[in-house]
Amino acid sequence: MSRSAHPAGPRHADVLPEGHYTAPPTDLNALDPKVWAQTVTRTPDGVVSVGGIDVKKLAEEFGTPAYFIDEADFRARARAWRTAFGEDADVFYAGKAFLSRAVVRWLHEEGLNLDVCSGGELTTALSAGMPADRIAFHGNNKSTEEITEAISSGVGRIVLDSFQEIVRVAHIAESLGRRQRVQIRVTVGVEAHTHEFIATAHEDQKFGIGLADGQAAEAVRRALALDGLELIGIHSHIGSQIFDMAGFEVAARRVVKLLAEIRDEHGVELPEIDLGGGLGIAYTSEDDPSEPHEIAKALNEIVTRECESAKLRTPRISVEPGRAIVGPTAFTLYEVGTIKPLDGLRTYVSVDGGMSDNIRTALYDAEYSVSLVSRVSEAEPMLVRVVGKHCESGDIVVRDAFLPADLAPGDLIAVPATGAYCRSMASNYNHALRPPVVAVRDSEARVIVRRETEEDLLRLDVG
Ligand code: LLP
């Protein structure tokens, strides 16, 4: 790792340009446990390690960029959700956040269920041995093939998302001689305080069936009338990266109200409600997420209270956390390449990945933190923008952060909290090779998703 001298760029708070940052941190070498996976620490020689292995060794063996996932942390978080909700509830991990066969096995072993939303996710889950009856199948436009595959494999529930789908699923189930357990996804009309693209419970968007205008009640009528369907409950997912429990409370209240209306109209008490996922995680030290036991307590209390006042039996609750389980358990390791100080602005630090391994900054204005991990440094903080190597100026990994002013090409830097929606939304833009995911546990590292190769690219390009 060569180190070359270069001008450090702007450093002091009073000359800093506008940006998404507060003051420089007092200790750039510190690792905030809020944003880093549980076993991440600095070894005595100052190198950051995860699962007992330092990042220099990991970079040597697996290359960069790469995602490293702390298996013990993943299992602990999955278990915490399971324990918090207890035996009378179900926790469905949302596979869209990150899915691989190893992850499916960990979830199975830790007693979680799985939410999938495509034929590909379903196949991955089944091929890793997740029992079909512990799988929920989602999506706003499931294909006939996907529905057929889901029903034939015996998935525990299909979450219906439109009037067409109610009929289509019933028809396919009947033609397969099955009665499919289903839930109906409703939009409860909550404005979740999150980025527009990841809010899903306001009326004007593509998911679910509206509650306020009576469409959801009509969907229930139709589903109850069809022999191919066993309606087991109502589903609501209000959005993602949400910190405020108020939106979930309103959603729970409105879903329970619908259950009472269904009981009054049809004499049926639906046995389940699903309140979706969406709980926020700490991407930077400023974020303060709730713990699973606090979330479970709040949701249980509101559902129990509302059911008591509506004189309903309390339904079995399920939740679908994705990000809150996998997000904090992984980081992306990059090697620093070119460094460009722009006078009076900031220093651009280019890494060997970019928007192809983390699209979230460009897409949602997401904020991340970044640390120098291959050594400690006592140099002054320097305001940086960490950018990728793609042909696009929006190719930003971390918009505003501080790194030590002696940062040099060849240093390793890491972006924590990249476990959710980074590998799963990775692309081959500029024919980048998608990075591997390496699981680290008890001083052992193993690839769970290998790095793409140029042969992989050429294999798809059939000329
Ligand atoms: N359940 C349903 C029905 C969902 O649609 C989602 C996420 C989840 C559960 C899990 O949400 P989580 O707990 O992971 O927030 N790509 C975006 C997030 C899109 C989420 C889509 N649905 C991002 O990177 O922030």
Coordinates of C-alpha atoms and ligand atoms in Angstrom, one line a residue, residues 81 92-98 115-117 138-139 159 161 185 194-195 197-200 207 235-242 248 274-281 283 319-327 358-360 363-364 366 368 420-422 424-425, ligand 1:
W81 CA -36.8 -9.9 16.9
F92 CA -40.9 -12.7 8.5
Y93 CA -37.5 -11.5 7.4
A94 CA -37.9 -9.3 4.2
G95 CA -35.7 -11.1 1.7
K96 CA -35.5 -8.1 -0.6
A97 CA -33.1 -6.4 1.9
F98 CA -30.5 -9.1 1.2
D115 CA -41.1 -12.7 3.0
V116 CA -40.3 -13.0 -0.7
C117 CA -41.5 -10.9 -3.6
H138 CA -45.6 -10.5 -2.0
G139 CA -45.7 -8.2 -5.0
V159 CA -50.4 -11.3 0.0
D161 CA -52.4 -6.6 -3.8
R185 CA -52.7 -5.7 1.6
T194 CA -39.4 8.9 5.0
H195 CA -38.2 9.3 1.5
F197 CA -39.8 6.4 -2.9
I198 CA -39.9 4.2 0.2
A199 CA -43.2 5.3 1.7
T200 CA -46.1 3.0 0.8
F207 CA -49.2 -0.8 -3.5
H235 CA -51.6 -6.7 5.7
S236 CA -50.2 -3.2 6.0
H237 CA -46.7 -2.0 5.2
I238 CA -46.4 1.8 5.6
G239 CA -42.9 2.3 4.3
S240 CA -39.2 2.0 5.2
Q241 CA -36.5 3.6 7.3
I242 CA -39.1 4.9 9.8
F248 CA -47.5 2.0 12.9
D274 CA -49.4 -8.3 9.4
L275 CA -47.9 -4.8 10.1
G276 CA -45.1 -5.1 7.6
G277 CA -41.5 -3.9 8.0
G278 CA -39.9 -0.5 7.8
L279 CA -38.2 0.1 11.1
G280 CA -35.2 2.4 10.7
I281 CA -31.6 1.8 11.5
Y283 CA -26.8 4.9 9.2
V319 CA -44.0 -8.3 11.1
E320 CA -41.6 -8.1 8.2
P321 CA -38.3 -6.4 9.2
G322 CA -35.6 -6.5 6.5
R323 CA -33.3 -3.6 7.0
A324 CA -33.5 -3.7 10.8
I325 CA -32.0 -7.2 10.8
V326 CA -29.4 -7.2 8.1
G327 CA -28.6 -3.5 7.6
N358 CA -24.6 1.2 -3.3
I359 CA -27.2 3.0 -5.2
R360 CA -29.0 4.3 -2.1
L363 CA -31.5 7.2 -5.3
Y364 CA -32.7 8.3 -1.9
A366 CA -29.2 8.3 1.9
Y368 CA -23.8 7.0 5.4
A420 CA -29.6 -3.9 3.5
Y421 CA -30.5 -2.9 -0.1
C422 CA -26.9 -2.5 -1.3
S424 CA -29.6 -6.6 -3.4
M425 CA -29.8 -3.5 -5.5
Ligands
LLP1 N1 -42.6 -5.8 3.9 C1 -43.0 -5.3 2.7 C2 -44.3 -5.6 2.1 C3 -42.1 -4.5 2.0 O1 -42.5 -3.9 0.9 C4 -40.9 -4.2 2.6 C5 -39.9 -3.3 1.9 C6 -40.5 -4.7 3.8 C7 -41.4 -5.6 4.4 C8 -39.2 -4.5 4.5 O2 -38.9 -3.2 4.8 P1 -37.6 -2.9 5.7 O3 -37.9 -3.4 7.1 O4 -36.4 -3.5 5.1 O5 -37.5 -1.4 5.6 N2 -34.8 -0.1 -1.5 C9 -35.3 0.8 -0.4 C10 -36.2 0.0 0.5 C11 -37.4 -0.5 -0.2 C12 -38.3 -1.3 0.7 C13 -39.3 -2.0 -0.1 N3 -40.1 -2.8 0.7 C14 -34.0 1.2 0.4 O6 -32.9 0.9 0.0 O7 -34.2 2.0 1.4

